[in-house]
mmCIF file of C-alpha atoms in Angstrom:
data_model
loop_
_atom_site.group_PDB
_atom_site.id
_atom_site.type_symbol
_atom_site.label_atom_id
_atom_site.label_comp_id
_atom_site.label_asym_id
_atom_site.label_seq_id
_atom_site.Cartn_x
_atom_site.Cartn_y
_atom_site.Cartn_z
ATOM 1 C CA MET K 598 -9.705 16.089 5.719
ATOM 2 C CA ALA K 599 -6.276 15.402 6.882
ATOM 3 C CA PHE K 600 -3.294 17.613 6.646
ATOM 4 C CA TRP K 601 0.231 15.708 6.141
ATOM 5 C CA TRP K 602 3.692 16.636 6.657
ATOM 6 C CA THR K 603 6.984 14.833 6.211
ATOM 7 C CA GLU K 604 10.686 14.890 5.920
ATOM 8 C CA ILE K 605 12.153 13.953 2.513
ATOM 9 C CA ALA K 606 15.205 11.753 2.102
ATOM 10 C CA GLY K 607 17.186 14.513 0.300
ATOM 11 C CA GLY K 608 16.645 17.099 2.760
ATOM 12 C CA GLY K 609 13.472 19.490 3.159
ATOM 13 C CA CYS K 610 10.050 18.819 3.571
ATOM 14 C CA ALA K 611 6.762 17.951 1.896
ATOM 15 C CA MET K 612 3.022 18.828 2.940
ATOM 16 C CA GLY K 613 -0.353 18.841 1.971
ATOM 17 C CA GLU K 614 -3.951 17.767 2.412
ATOM 18 C CA ALA K 615 -5.738 14.711 1.929
ATOM 19 C CA ALA K 616 -9.368 13.502 1.984
ATOM 20 C CA ASP K 617 -8.845 10.980 4.816
ATOM 21 C CA GLU K 618 -5.781 9.261 6.929
ATOM 22 C CA ALA K 619 -5.385 6.671 4.265
ATOM 23 C CA GLU K 620 -4.894 9.057 1.293
ATOM 24 C CA ALA K 621 -2.520 10.927 3.716
ATOM 25 C CA ARG K 622 -0.274 7.874 4.357
ATOM 26 C CA LEU K 623 -0.249 7.369 0.414
ATOM 27 C CA GLU K 624 0.927 10.621 -0.206
ATOM 28 C CA ILE K 625 3.330 10.747 2.316
ATOM 29 C CA ALA K 626 5.162 7.550 0.689
ATOM 30 C CA ARG K 627 4.744 9.232 -2.878
ATOM 31 C CA ALA K 628 6.518 12.198 -1.473
ATOM 32 C CA GLN K 629 9.262 10.100 0.063
ATOM 33 C CA GLY K 630 9.831 8.230 -2.969
ATOM 34 C CA ARG K 631 8.662 4.931 -1.358
ATOM 35 C CA ALA K 632 5.571 4.537 -3.746
ATOM 36 C CA SER K 633 5.771 4.615 -7.510
ATOM 37 C CA VAL K 634 3.836 3.878 -10.442
ATOM 38 C CA ASN K 635 5.430 3.395 -13.915
ATOM 39 C CA PHE K 636 4.057 2.151 -17.176
ATOM 40 C CA ASN K 637 5.646 -0.836 -19.067
ATOM 41 C CA GLU K 638 5.478 -0.285 -22.873
ATOM 42 C CA ARG K 639 6.231 -4.125 -23.453
ATOM 43 C CA THR K 640 3.437 -5.477 -21.362
ATOM 44 C CA GLY K 641 0.843 -2.346 -21.802
ATOM 45 C CA ARG K 642 0.119 -2.525 -18.016
ATOM 46 C CA TYR K 643 1.511 -0.533 -15.002
ATOM 47 C CA ARG K 644 3.778 -1.553 -12.326
ATOM 48 C CA TRP K 645 3.335 -0.504 -8.884
ATOM 49 C CA THR K 646 6.005 -0.613 -6.190
ATOM 50 C CA VAL K 647 5.511 0.248 -2.567
ATOM 51 C CA VAL K 648 8.610 0.105 0.035
ATOM 52 C CA LEU K 649 7.482 0.260 3.641
ATOM 53 C CA ASP K 650 9.508 1.407 6.767
ATOM 54 C CA GLU K 651 10.686 -1.869 7.604
ATOM 55 C CA GLY K 652 12.168 -2.512 4.177
ATOM 56 C CA LYS K 653 9.336 -4.887 3.135
ATOM 57 C CA THR K 654 8.416 -4.374 -0.468
ATOM 58 C CA PHE K 655 5.042 -4.644 -2.287
ATOM 59 C CA HIS K 656 4.831 -4.907 -5.923
ATOM 60 C CA GLY K 657 2.502 -6.172 -8.541
ATOM 61 C CA TRP K 658 0.842 -4.963 -11.945
ATOM 62 C CA ALA K 659 -2.458 -3.473 -12.649
ATOM 63 C CA GLU K 660 -4.357 -2.483 -15.818
ATOM 64 C CA THR K 661 -4.755 1.152 -15.488
ATOM 65 C CA GLU K 662 -2.832 3.949 -13.462
ATOM 66 C CA GLU K 663 -5.945 4.676 -10.909
ATOM 67 C CA ASP K 664 -5.830 0.627 -10.118
ATOM 68 C CA ALA K 665 -2.273 0.884 -9.468
ATOM 69 C CA TRP K 666 -2.554 3.788 -7.100
ATOM 70 C CA TRP K 667 -5.514 1.988 -5.132
ATOM 71 C CA TYR K 668 -3.002 -1.059 -4.735
ATOM 72 C CA CYS K 669 -0.365 1.176 -3.320
ATOM 73 C CA LYS K 670 -2.870 2.683 -1.006
ATOM 74 C CA GLU K 671 -3.876 -0.836 0.091
ATOM 75 C CA ALA K 672 -0.175 -1.715 0.662
ATOM 76 C CA VAL K 673 0.403 1.175 2.837
ATOM 77 C CA ASN K 674 -2.700 1.204 4.641
ATOM 78 C CA ARG K 675 -2.670 -2.362 5.637
ATOM 79 C CA PRO K 676 -3.557 -2.344 9.596
ATOM 80 C CA HIS K 677 -1.438 -5.641 10.441
ATOM 81 C CA ARG K 678 0.958 -5.894 7.989
ATOM 82 C CA GLY K 679 3.886 -8.516 8.374
ATOM 83 C CA THR K 680 1.739 -10.334 11.111
ATOM 84 C CA HIS K 681 0.001 -13.674 10.424
ATOM 85 C CA HIS K 682 -3.240 -14.412 12.601
ATOM 86 C CA ARG K 683 -4.253 -17.854 12.126
ATOM 87 C CA ARG K 684 -7.453 -18.873 13.441
ATOM 88 C CA PRO K 685 -8.529 -22.517 14.896
ATOM 89 C CA ARG K 686 -9.380 -24.702 12.305
ATOM 90 C CA GLY K 687 -12.349 -25.811 13.776
ATOM 91 C CA LEU K 688 -12.083 -29.417 13.542
ATOM 92 C CA PHE K 689 -13.104 -29.822 16.935
ATOM 93 C CA GLY K 690 -16.072 -28.553 18.767
ATOM 94 C CA LEU K 691 -18.116 -29.086 21.898
ATOM 95 C CA PRO K 692 -20.848 -31.647 21.453
ATOM 96 C CA PRO K 693 -24.310 -30.387 21.321
ATOM 97 C CA ALA K 694 -25.831 -29.598 24.570
#
Protein backbone atom coordinates (compact mmCIF):
# COMPACT_ATOMS: atom_id res chain seq x y z
CA MET A 1 0.00 0.00 0.00
CA ALA A 2 1.34 3.43 -0.95
CA PHE A 3 0.04 6.79 0.20
CA TRP A 4 0.55 9.70 -2.21
CA TRP A 5 0.17 13.47 -2.06
CA THR A 6 0.74 16.06 -4.81
CA GLU A 7 0.21 19.71 -5.64
CA ILE A 8 -2.22 20.59 -8.40
CA ALA A 9 -1.31 23.20 -11.02
CA GLY A 10 -4.30 25.46 -10.30
CA GLY A 11 -3.57 25.48 -6.58
CA GLY A 12 -4.50 23.02 -3.88
CA CYS A 13 -3.52 19.43 -3.45
CA ALA A 14 -4.65 15.89 -4.07
CA MET A 15 -3.96 12.76 -2.07
CA GLY A 16 -4.90 9.12 -1.97
CA GLU A 17 -3.89 5.52 -1.56
CA ALA A 18 -2.67 3.10 -4.21
CA ALA A 19 -1.79 -0.58 -4.32
CA ASP A 20 1.90 0.06 -5.00
CA GLU A 21 4.36 2.78 -6.01
CA ALA A 22 3.66 2.33 -9.74
CA GLU A 23 -0.08 2.86 -9.20
CA ALA A 24 0.70 5.90 -7.02
CA ARG A 25 2.76 7.50 -9.80
CA LEU A 26 -0.10 6.97 -12.24
CA GLU A 27 -2.62 8.49 -9.81
CA ILE A 28 -0.35 11.52 -9.31
CA ALA A 29 -0.14 12.03 -13.08
CA ARG A 30 -3.95 11.72 -13.32
CA ALA A 31 -4.50 14.21 -10.49
CA GLN A 32 -2.16 16.74 -12.11
CA GLY A 33 -3.88 16.34 -15.47
CA ARG A 34 -0.79 14.85 -17.14
CA ALA A 35 -2.36 11.46 -17.94
CA SER A 36 -5.66 11.06 -19.75
CA VAL A 37 -7.76 8.49 -21.58
CA ASN A 38 -10.51 9.58 -23.98
CA PHE A 39 -12.91 7.58 -26.12
CA ASN A 40 -12.91 8.44 -29.83
CA GLU A 41 -16.32 7.70 -31.36
CA ARG A 42 -15.02 7.83 -34.93
CA THR A 43 -12.46 5.07 -34.40
CA GLY A 44 -14.23 3.25 -31.57
CA ARG A 45 -10.99 3.11 -29.59
CA TYR A 46 -9.47 4.84 -26.58
CA ARG A 47 -6.76 7.48 -27.02
CA TRP A 48 -4.27 7.67 -24.15
CA THR A 49 -1.79 10.49 -23.52
CA VAL A 50 0.89 11.03 -20.87
CA VAL A 51 3.02 14.18 -20.43
CA LEU A 52 6.08 13.67 -18.25
CA ASP A 53 7.99 16.20 -16.14
CA GLU A 54 10.58 16.84 -18.85
CA GLY A 55 7.86 17.73 -21.36
CA LYS A 56 8.18 14.42 -23.22
CA THR A 57 4.83 13.01 -24.32
CA PHE A 58 3.68 9.46 -24.92
CA HIS A 59 0.43 8.65 -26.66
CA GLY A 60 -1.33 5.84 -28.45
CA TRP A 61 -4.51 3.86 -29.01
CA ALA A 62 -6.06 0.99 -27.07
CA GLU A 63 -9.13 -1.20 -27.55
CA THR A 64 -10.40 -0.91 -23.97
CA GLU A 65 -10.21 1.77 -21.30
CA GLU A 66 -8.43 -0.66 -18.98
CA ASP A 67 -5.74 -1.30 -21.60
CA ALA A 68 -5.33 2.44 -22.16
CA TRP A 69 -4.69 3.05 -18.46
CA TRP A 70 -2.21 0.15 -18.48
CA TYR A 71 -0.27 1.89 -21.28
CA CYS A 72 -0.35 5.13 -19.27
CA LYS A 73 1.01 3.31 -16.24
CA GLU A 74 3.82 1.79 -18.31
CA ALA A 75 4.75 5.19 -19.77
CA VAL A 76 4.85 6.85 -16.33
CA ASN A 77 6.89 4.05 -14.73
CA ARG A 78 9.60 3.42 -17.33
CA PRO A 79 12.84 3.10 -15.38
CA HIS A 80 15.11 4.75 -17.98
CA ARG A 81 12.80 6.91 -20.05
CA GLY A 82 14.67 9.15 -22.45
CA THR A 83 17.90 7.16 -22.31
CA HIS A 84 19.09 4.74 -24.93
CA HIS A 85 21.32 1.89 -23.82
CA ARG A 86 23.00 0.07 -26.66
CA ARG A 87 24.81 -3.20 -26.16
CA PRO A 88 27.72 -4.37 -28.31
CA ARG A 89 26.55 -6.21 -31.37
CA GLY A 90 28.59 -9.27 -30.55
CA LEU A 91 30.20 -9.50 -33.97
CA PHE A 92 33.60 -10.02 -32.44
CA GLY A 93 34.40 -12.45 -29.67
CA LEU A 94 37.30 -14.23 -28.15
CA PRO A 95 38.40 -17.41 -29.90
CA PRO A 96 37.57 -20.63 -28.08
CA ALA A 97 40.21 -21.58 -25.51
